[in-house]
PDB file of C-alpha atoms in Angstrom:
ATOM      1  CA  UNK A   5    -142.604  28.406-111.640  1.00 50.00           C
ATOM      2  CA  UNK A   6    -146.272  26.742-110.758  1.00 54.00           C
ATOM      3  CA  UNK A   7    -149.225  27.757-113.686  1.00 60.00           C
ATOM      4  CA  UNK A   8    -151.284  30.271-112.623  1.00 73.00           C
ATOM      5  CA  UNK A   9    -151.693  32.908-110.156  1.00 84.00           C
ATOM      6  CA  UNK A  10    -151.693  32.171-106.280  1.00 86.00           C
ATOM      7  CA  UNK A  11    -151.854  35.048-103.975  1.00 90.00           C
ATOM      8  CA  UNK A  12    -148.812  35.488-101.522  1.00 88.00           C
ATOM      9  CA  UNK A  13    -151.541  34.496 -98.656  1.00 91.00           C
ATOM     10  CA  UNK A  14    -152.202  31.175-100.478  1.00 92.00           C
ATOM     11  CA  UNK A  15    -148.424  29.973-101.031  1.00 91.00           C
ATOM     12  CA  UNK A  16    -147.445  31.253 -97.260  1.00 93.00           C
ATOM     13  CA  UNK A  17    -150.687  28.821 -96.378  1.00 93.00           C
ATOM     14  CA  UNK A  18    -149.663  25.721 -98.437  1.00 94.00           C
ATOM     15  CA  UNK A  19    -146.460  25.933 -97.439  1.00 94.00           C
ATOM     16  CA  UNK A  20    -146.803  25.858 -93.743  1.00 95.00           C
ATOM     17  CA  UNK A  21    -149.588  23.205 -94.152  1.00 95.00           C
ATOM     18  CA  UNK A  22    -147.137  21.294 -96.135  1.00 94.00           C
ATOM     19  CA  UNK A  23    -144.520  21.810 -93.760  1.00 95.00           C
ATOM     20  CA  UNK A  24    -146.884  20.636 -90.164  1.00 94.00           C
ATOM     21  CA  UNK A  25    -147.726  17.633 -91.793  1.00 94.00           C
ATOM     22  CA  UNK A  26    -144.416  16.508 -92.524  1.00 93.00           C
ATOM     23  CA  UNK A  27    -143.471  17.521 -88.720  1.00 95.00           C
ATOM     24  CA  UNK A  28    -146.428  15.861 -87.230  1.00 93.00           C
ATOM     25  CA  UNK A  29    -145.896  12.741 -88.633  1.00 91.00           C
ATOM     26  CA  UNK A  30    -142.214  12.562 -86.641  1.00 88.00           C
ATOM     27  CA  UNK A  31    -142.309  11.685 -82.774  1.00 91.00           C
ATOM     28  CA  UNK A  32    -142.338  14.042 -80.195  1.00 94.00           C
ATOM     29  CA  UNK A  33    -139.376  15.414 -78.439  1.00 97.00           C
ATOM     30  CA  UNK A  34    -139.545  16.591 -74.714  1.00 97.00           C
ATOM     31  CA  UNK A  35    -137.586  19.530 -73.386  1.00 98.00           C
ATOM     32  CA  UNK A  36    -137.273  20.399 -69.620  1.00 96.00           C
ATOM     33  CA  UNK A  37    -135.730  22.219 -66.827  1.00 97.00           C
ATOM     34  CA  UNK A  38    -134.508  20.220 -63.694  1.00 97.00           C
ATOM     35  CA  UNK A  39    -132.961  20.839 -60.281  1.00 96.00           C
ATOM     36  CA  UNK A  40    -129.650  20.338 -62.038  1.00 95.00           C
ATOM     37  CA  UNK A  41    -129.703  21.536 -65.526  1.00 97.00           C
ATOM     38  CA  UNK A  42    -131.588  20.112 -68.351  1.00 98.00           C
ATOM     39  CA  UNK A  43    -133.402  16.598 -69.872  1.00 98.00           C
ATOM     40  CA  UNK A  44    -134.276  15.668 -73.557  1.00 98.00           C
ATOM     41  CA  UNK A  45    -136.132  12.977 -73.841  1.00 97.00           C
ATOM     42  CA  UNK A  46    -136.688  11.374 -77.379  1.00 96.00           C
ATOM     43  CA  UNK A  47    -138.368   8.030 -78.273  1.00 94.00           C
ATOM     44  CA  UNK A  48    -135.582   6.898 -80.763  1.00 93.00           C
ATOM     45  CA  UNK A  49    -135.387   3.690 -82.239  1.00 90.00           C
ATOM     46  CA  UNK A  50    -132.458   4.234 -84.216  1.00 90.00           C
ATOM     47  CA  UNK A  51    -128.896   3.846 -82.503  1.00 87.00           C
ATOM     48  CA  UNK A  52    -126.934   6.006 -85.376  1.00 90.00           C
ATOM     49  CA  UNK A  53    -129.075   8.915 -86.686  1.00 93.00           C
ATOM     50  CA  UNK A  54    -129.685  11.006 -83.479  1.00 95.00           C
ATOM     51  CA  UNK A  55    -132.153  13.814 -82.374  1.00 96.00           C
ATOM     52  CA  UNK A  56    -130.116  15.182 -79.685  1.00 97.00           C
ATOM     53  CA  UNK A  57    -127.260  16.328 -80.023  1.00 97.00           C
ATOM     54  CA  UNK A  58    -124.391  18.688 -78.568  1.00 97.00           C
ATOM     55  CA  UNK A  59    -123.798  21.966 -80.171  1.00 97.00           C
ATOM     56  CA  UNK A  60    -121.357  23.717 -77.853  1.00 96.00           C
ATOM     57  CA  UNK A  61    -119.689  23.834 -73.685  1.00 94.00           C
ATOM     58  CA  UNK A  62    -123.259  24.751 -72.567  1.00 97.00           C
ATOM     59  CA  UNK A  63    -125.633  23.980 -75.390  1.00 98.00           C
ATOM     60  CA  UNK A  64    -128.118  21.259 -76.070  1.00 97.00           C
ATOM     61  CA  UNK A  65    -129.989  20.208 -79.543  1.00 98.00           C
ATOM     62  CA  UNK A  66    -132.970  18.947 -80.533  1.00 98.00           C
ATOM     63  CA  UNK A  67    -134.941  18.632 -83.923  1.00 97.00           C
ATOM     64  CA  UNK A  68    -137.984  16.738 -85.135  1.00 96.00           C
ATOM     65  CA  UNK A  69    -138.897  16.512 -88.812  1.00 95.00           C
ATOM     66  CA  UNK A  70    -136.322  15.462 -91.816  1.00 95.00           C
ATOM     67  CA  UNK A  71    -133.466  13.891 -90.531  1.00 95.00           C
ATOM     68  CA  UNK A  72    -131.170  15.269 -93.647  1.00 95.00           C
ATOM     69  CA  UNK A  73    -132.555  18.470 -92.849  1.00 96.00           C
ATOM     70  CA  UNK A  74    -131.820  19.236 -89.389  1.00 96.00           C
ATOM     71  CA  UNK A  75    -128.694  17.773 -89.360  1.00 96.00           C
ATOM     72  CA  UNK A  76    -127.785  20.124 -91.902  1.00 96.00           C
ATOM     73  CA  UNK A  77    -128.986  23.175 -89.595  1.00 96.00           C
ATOM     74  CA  UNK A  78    -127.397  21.185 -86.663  1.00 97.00           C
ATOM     75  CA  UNK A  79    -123.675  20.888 -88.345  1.00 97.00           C
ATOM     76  CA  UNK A  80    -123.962  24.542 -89.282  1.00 96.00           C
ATOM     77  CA  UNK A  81    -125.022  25.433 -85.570  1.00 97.00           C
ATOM     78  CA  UNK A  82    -121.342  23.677 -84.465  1.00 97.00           C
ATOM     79  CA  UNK A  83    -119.098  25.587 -87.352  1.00 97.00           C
ATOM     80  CA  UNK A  84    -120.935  28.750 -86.214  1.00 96.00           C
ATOM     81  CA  UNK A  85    -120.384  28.148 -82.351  1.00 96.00           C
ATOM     82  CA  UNK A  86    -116.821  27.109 -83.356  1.00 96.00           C
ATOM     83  CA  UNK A  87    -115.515  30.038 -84.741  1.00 96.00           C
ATOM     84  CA  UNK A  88    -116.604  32.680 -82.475  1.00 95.00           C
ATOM     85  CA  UNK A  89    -115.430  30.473 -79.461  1.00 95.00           C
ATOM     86  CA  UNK A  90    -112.225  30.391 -81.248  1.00 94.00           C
ATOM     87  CA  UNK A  91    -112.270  34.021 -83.103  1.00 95.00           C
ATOM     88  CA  UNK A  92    -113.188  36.144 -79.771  1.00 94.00           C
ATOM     89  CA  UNK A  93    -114.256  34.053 -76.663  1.00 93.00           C
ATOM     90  CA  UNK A  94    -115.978  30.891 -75.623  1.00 92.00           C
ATOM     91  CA  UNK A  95    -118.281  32.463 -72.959  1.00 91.00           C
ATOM     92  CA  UNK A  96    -119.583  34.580 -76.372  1.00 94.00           C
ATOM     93  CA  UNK A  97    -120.965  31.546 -77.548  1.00 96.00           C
ATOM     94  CA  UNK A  98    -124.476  31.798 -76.447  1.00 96.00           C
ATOM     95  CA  UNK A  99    -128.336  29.857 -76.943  1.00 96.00           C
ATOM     96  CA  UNK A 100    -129.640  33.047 -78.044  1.00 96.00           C
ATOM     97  CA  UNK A 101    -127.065  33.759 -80.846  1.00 96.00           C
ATOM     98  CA  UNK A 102    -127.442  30.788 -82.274  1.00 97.00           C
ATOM     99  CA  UNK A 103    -131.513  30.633 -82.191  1.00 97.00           C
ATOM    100  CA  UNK A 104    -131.441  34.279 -84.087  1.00 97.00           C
ATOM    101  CA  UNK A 105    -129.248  31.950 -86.524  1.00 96.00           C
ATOM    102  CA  UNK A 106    -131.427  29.341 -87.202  1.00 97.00           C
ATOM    103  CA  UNK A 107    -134.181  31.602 -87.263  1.00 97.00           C
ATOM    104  CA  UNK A 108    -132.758  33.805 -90.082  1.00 96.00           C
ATOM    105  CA  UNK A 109    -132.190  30.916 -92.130  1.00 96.00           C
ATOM    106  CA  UNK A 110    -135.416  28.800 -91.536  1.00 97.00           C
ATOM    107  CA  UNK A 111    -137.224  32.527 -92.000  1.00 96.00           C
ATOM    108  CA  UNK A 112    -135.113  32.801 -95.646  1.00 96.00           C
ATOM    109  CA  UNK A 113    -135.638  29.494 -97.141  1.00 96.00           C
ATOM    110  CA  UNK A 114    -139.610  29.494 -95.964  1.00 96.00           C
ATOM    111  CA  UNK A 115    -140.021  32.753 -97.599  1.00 94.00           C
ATOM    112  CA  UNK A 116    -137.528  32.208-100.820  1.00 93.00           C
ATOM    113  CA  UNK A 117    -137.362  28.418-101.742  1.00 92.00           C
ATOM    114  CA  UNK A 118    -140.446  26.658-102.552  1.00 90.00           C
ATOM    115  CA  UNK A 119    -140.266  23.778-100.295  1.00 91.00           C
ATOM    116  CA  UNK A 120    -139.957  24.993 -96.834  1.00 93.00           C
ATOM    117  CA  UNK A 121    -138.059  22.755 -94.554  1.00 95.00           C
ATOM    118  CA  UNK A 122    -140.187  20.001 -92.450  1.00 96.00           C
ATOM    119  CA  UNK A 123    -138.552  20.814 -89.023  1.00 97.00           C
ATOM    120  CA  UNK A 124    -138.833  22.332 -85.780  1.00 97.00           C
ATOM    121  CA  UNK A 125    -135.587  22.705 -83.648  1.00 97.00           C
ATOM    122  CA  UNK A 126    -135.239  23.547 -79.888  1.00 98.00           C
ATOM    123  CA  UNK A 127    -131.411  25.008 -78.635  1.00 98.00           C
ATOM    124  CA  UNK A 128    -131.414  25.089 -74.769  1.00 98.00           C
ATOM    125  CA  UNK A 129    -128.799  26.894 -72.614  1.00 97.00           C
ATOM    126  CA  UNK A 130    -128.091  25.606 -69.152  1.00 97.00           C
ATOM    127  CA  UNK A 131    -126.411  28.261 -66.844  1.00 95.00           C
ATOM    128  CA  UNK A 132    -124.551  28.556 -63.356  1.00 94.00           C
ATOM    129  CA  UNK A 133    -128.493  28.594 -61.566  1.00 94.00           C
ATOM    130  CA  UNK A 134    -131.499  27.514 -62.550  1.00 94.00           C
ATOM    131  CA  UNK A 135    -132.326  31.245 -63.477  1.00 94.00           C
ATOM    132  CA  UNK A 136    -129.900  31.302 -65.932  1.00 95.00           C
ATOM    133  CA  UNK A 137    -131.081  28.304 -67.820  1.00 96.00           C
ATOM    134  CA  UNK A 138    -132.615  28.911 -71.723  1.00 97.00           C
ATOM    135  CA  UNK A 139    -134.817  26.863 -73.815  1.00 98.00           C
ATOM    136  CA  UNK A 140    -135.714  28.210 -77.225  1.00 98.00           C
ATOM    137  CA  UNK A 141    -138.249  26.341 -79.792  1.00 97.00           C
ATOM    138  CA  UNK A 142    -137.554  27.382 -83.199  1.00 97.00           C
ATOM    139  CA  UNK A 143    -140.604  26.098 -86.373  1.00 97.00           C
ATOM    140  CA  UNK A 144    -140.489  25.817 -89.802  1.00 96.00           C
ATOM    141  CA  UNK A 145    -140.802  28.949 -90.725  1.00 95.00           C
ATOM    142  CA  UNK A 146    -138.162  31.440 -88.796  1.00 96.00           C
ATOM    143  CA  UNK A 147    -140.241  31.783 -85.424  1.00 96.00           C
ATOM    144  CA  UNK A 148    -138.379  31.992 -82.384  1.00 97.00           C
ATOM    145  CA  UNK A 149    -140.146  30.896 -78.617  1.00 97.00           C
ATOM    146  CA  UNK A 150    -138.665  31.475 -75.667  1.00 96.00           C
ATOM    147  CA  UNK A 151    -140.088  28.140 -73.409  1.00 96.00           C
ATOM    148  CA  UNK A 152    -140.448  28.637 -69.592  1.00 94.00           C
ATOM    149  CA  UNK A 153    -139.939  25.110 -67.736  1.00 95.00           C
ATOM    150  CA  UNK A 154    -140.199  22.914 -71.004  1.00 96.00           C
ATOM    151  CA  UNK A 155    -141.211  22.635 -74.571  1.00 97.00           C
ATOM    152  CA  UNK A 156    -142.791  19.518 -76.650  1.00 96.00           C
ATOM    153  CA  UNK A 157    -142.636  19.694 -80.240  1.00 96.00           C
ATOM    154  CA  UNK A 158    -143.027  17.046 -83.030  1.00 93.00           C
ATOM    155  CA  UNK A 159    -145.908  14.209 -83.494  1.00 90.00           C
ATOM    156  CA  UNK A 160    -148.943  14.683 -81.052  1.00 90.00           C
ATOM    157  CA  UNK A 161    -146.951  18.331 -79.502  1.00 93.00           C
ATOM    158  CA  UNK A 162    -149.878  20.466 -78.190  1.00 94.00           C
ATOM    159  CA  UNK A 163    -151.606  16.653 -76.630  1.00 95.00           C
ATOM    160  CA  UNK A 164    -147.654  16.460 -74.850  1.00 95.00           C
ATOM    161  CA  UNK A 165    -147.248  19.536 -73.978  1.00 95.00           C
ATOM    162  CA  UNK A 166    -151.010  19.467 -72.332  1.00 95.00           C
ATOM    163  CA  UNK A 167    -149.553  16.480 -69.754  1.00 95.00           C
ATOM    164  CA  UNK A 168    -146.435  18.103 -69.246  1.00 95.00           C
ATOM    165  CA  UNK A 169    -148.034  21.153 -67.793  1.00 94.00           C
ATOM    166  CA  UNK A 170    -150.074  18.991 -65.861  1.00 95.00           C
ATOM    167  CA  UNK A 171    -147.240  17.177 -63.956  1.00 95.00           C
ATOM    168  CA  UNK A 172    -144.603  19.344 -64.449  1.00 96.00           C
ATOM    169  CA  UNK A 173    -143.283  21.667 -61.373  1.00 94.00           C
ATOM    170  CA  UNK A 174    -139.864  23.572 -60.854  1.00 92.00           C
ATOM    171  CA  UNK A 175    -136.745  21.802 -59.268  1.00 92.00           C
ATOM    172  CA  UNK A 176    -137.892  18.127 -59.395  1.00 95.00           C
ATOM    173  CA  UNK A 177    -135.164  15.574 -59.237  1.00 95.00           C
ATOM    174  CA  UNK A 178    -133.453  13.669 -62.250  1.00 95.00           C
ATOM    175  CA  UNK A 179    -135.821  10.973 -61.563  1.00 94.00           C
ATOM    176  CA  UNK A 180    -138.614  12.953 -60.978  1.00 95.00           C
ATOM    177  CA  UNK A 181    -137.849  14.462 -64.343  1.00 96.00           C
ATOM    178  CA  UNK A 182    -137.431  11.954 -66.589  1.00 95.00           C
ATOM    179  CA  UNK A 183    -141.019  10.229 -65.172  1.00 95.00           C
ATOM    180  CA  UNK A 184    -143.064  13.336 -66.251  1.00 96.00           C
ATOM    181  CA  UNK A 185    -141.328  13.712 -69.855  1.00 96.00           C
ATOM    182  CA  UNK A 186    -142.352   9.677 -70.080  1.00 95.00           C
ATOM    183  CA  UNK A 187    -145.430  10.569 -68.804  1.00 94.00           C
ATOM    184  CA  UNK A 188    -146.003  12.995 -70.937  1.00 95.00           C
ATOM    185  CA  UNK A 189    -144.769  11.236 -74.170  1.00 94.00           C
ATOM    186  CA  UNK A 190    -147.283   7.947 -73.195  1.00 93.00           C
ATOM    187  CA  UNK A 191    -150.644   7.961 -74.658  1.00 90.00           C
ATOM    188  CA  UNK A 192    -153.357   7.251 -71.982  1.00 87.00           C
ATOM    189  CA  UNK A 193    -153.669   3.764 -71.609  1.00 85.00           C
ATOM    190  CA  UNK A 194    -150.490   3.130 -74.340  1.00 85.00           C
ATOM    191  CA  UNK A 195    -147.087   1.574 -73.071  1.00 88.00           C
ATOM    192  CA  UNK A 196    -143.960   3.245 -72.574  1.00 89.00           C
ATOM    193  CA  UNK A 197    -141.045   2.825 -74.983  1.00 86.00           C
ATOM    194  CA  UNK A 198    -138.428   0.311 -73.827  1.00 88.00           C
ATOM    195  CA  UNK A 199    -135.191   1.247 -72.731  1.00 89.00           C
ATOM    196  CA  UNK A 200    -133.526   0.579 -76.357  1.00 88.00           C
ATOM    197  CA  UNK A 201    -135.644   2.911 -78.184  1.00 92.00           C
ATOM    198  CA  UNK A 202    -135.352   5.768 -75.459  1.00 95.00           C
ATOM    199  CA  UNK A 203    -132.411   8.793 -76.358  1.00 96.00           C
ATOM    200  CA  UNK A 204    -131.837  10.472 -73.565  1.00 97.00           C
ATOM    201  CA  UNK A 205    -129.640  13.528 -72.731  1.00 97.00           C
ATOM    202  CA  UNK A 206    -128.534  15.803 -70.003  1.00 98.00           C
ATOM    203  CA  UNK A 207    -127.368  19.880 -69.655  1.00 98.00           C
ATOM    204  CA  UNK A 208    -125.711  19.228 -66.561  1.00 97.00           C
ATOM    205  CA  UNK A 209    -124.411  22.282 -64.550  1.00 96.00           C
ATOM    206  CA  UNK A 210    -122.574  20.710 -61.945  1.00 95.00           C
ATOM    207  CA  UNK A 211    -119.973  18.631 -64.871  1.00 94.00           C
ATOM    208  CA  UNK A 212    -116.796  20.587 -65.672  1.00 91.00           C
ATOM    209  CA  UNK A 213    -116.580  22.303 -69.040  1.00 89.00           C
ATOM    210  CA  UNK A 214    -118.981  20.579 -71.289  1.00 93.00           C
ATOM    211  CA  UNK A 215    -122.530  19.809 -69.716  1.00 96.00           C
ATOM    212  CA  UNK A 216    -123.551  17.534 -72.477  1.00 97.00           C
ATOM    213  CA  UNK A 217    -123.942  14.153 -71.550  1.00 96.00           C
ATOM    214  CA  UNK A 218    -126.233  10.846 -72.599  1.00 96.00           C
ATOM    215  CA  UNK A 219    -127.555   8.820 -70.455  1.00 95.00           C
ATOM    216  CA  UNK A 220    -127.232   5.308 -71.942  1.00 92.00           C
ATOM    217  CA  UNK A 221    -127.407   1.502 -70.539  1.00 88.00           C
ATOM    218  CA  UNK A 222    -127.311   0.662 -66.796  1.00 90.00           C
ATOM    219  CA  UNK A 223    -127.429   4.161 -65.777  1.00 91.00           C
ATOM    220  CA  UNK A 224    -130.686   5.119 -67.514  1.00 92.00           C
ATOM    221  CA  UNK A 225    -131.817   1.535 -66.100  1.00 91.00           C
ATOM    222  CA  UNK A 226    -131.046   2.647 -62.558  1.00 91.00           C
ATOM    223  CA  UNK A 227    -132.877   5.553 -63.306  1.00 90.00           C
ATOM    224  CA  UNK A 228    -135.811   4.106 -65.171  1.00 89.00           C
ATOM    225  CA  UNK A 229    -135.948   1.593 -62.003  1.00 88.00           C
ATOM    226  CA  UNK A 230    -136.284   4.878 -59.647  1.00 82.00           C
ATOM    227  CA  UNK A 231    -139.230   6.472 -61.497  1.00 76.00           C
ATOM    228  CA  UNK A 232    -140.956   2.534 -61.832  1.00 66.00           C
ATOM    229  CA  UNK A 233    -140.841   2.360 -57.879  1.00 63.00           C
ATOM    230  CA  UNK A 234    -141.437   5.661 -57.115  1.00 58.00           C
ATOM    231  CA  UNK A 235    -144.723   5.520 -59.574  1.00 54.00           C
ATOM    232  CA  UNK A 236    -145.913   2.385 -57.777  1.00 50.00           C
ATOM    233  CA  UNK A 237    -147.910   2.957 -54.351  1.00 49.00           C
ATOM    234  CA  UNK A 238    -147.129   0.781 -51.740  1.00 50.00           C
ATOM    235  CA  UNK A 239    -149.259  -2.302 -51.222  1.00 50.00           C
ATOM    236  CA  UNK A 240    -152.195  -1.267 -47.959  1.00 54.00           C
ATOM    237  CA  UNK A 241    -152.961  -4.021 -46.109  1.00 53.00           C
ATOM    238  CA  UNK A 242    -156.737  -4.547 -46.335  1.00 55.00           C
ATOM    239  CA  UNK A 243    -158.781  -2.982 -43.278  1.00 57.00           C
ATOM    240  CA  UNK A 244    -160.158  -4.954 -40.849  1.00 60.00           C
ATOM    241  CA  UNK A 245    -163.587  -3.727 -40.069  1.00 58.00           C
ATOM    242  CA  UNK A 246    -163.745  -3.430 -36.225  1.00 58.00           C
ATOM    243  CA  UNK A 247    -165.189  -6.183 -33.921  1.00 58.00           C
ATOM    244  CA  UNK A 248    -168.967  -5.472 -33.594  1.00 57.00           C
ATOM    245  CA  UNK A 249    -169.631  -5.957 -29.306  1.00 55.00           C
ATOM    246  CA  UNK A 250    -172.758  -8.314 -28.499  1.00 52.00           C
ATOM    247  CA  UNK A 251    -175.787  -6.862 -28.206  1.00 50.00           C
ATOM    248  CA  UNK A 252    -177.128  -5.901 -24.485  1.00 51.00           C
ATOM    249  CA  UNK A 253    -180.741  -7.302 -24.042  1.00 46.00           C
ATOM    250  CA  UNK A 254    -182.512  -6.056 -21.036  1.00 49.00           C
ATOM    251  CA  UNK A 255    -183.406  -9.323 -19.152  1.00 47.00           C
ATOM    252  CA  UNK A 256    -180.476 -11.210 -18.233  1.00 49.00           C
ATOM    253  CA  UNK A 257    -180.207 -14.664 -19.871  1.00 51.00           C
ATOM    254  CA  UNK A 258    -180.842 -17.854 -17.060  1.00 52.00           C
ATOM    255  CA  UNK A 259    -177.779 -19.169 -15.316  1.00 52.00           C
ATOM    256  CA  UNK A 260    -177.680 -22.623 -17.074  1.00 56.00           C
ATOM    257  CA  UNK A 261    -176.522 -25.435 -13.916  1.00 54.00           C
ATOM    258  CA  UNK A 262    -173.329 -26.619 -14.801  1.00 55.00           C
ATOM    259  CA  UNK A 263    -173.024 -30.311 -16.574  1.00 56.00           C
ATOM    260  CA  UNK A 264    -172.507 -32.671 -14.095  1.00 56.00           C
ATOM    261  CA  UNK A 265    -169.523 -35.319 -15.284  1.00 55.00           C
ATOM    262  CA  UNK A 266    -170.953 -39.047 -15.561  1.00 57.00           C
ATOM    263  CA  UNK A 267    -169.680 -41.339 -12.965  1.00 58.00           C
ATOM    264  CA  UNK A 268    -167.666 -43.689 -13.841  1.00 56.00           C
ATOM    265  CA  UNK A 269    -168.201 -47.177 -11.862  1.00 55.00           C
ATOM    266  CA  UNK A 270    -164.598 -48.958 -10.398  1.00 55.00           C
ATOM    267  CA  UNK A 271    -162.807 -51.063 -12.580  1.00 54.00           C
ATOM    268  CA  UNK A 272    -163.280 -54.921 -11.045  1.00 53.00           C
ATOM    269  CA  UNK A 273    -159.743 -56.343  -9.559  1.00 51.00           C
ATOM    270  CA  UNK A 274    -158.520 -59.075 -12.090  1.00 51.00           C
ATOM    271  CA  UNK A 275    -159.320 -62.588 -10.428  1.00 51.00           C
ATOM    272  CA  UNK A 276    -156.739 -64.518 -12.167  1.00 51.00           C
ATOM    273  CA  UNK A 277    -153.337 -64.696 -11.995  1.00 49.00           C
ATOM    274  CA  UNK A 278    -151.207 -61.687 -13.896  1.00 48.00           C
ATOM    275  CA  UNK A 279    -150.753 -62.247 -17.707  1.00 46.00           C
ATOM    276  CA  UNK A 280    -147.100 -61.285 -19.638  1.00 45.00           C
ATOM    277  CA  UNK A 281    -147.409 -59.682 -23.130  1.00 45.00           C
ATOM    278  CA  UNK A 282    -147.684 -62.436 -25.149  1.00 45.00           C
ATOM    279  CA  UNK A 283    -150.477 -63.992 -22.185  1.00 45.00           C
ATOM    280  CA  UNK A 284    -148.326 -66.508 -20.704  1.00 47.00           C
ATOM    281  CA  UNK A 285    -148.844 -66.617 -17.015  1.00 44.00           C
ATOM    282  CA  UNK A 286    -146.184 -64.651 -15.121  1.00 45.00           C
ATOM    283  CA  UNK A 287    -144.946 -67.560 -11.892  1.00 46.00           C
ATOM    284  CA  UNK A 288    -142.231 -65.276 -11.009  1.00 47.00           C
ATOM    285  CA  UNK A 289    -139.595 -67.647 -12.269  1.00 46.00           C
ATOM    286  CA  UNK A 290    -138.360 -65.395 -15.363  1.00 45.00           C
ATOM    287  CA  UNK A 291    -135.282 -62.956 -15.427  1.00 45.00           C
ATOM    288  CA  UNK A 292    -135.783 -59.721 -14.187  1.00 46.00           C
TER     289      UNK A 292
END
């Protein structure tokens, strides 16, 4: 135990400062709703150690912070979705069951231990309709918000979520999609992440039994290549300002005569006797 007194105030202070740093200093994840379910989007530069992840038929995963810590939470999300999918039914497995379990435990080990955990977790739902989808953003310290469109948490999150509002709007395309969450995640005037460092996952209610899905190599290419063109105006020509028409003076200019062609004088018949190309005289006497 620490010298000294510290009011509860103080230590519930210091700990959630302690705990936003270590968050903040983690990229941003991007959470959002689409036509057809729902997109993470992650800059990742590690192939192995991922930040989305699936937890059950219908739910997605996402965590910023300590790798060894939400991957802890995130195993313990799959053994708890396990058993009551196997103990009573797998439609009882739902987003919001498993957000009031992370939040009980984040809530217990901010208040008990004395290193709170450096994460911040979003579980999202995808349903039959677009009604029925669920995103839920989870901090450090057991609090439990229920998102509306999308959520951004992690690095630069309220900067994010500022441009996400901005571009986002309801039932936008794949495409369309994954060009605001870049959007968003791009600094103004930065470059975009390439390809390889991008992880990239789906909710998608229109797949059979499990939604989850990554979108990897040429297909998140093709669909990169679709937000590139779609981003780019096409090229105007350049306009042509209109001919300007001569200006009308009142006094009519004078007729000018027309040019009268120099004569020519007659070319002077030849007074000698017709010449061959090489100038011999031509007597008439050679083959024809």
């Amino acid at each position: 135990m620490p010298f000294g007194y510290a009011s509860p105030e103080q230590i519930m202070r210091d700990k959630a400062d302690y705990a936003r740093k270590g968050i903040a200093r983690g990229r941003s994840v991007v959470v959002l709703q689409y036509v057809d379910g729902i997109l993470f989007v992650a800059p990742n530069p590690s192939r192995a150690l991922h930040k989305i992840s699936e937890i059950y038929d219908r739910i997605g995963f996402a965590a910023v912070g300590r790798y060894n810590e939400f991957e802890e939470l995130r195993l313990g999300g799959i053994r708890y979705a396990d058993i009551n999918g196997y103990t009573y039914d797998r439609s009882d497995v739902t987003g919001r069951g498993l957000a009031n379990l992370y939040a009980s435990n984040l809530g217990r080990i901010f208040t008990e231990s004395i290193k709170s955990l450096e994460v911040e977790v979003v579980v999202a739902e995808v349903g039959d309709t677009p009604d029925g989808d669920a995103i839920y953003r989870l901090t450090f310290d057991g609090s439990v918000f229920d998102e509306h469109g999308f959520a951004a948490m992690g690095g630069q999150a309220d900067a994010v979520a500022g441009r996400l509002k901005e571009r986002y709007r309801e039932s936008m395309s794949l495409a369309d999609a994954l060009e605001v969450a870049l959007a968003a995640l791009t600094e103004p005037g930065g470059e975009r992440p390439p390809v390889g460092q991008l992880e990239v996952a789906v909710l998608d209610r229109n797949r059979e039994h499990r939604k989850f899905v990554r979108l990897t190599g040429a297909r998140l290419e093709r669909l990169l290549a679709r937000t590139t063109s779609s981003a780019t105006p096409p090229a105007t020509p350049p306009a042509t300002p209109p001919a300007t028409p001569p200006a009308e003076s009142d006094s009519e200019p004078p007729a000018t005569p027309p040019a009268t062609p120099p004569t020519t004088p007659p070319a002077a018949p030849p007074t000698g006797p017709p010449t061959g190309p090489e100038g011999d005289v031509d007597d008439g006497s050679g083959p024809l």
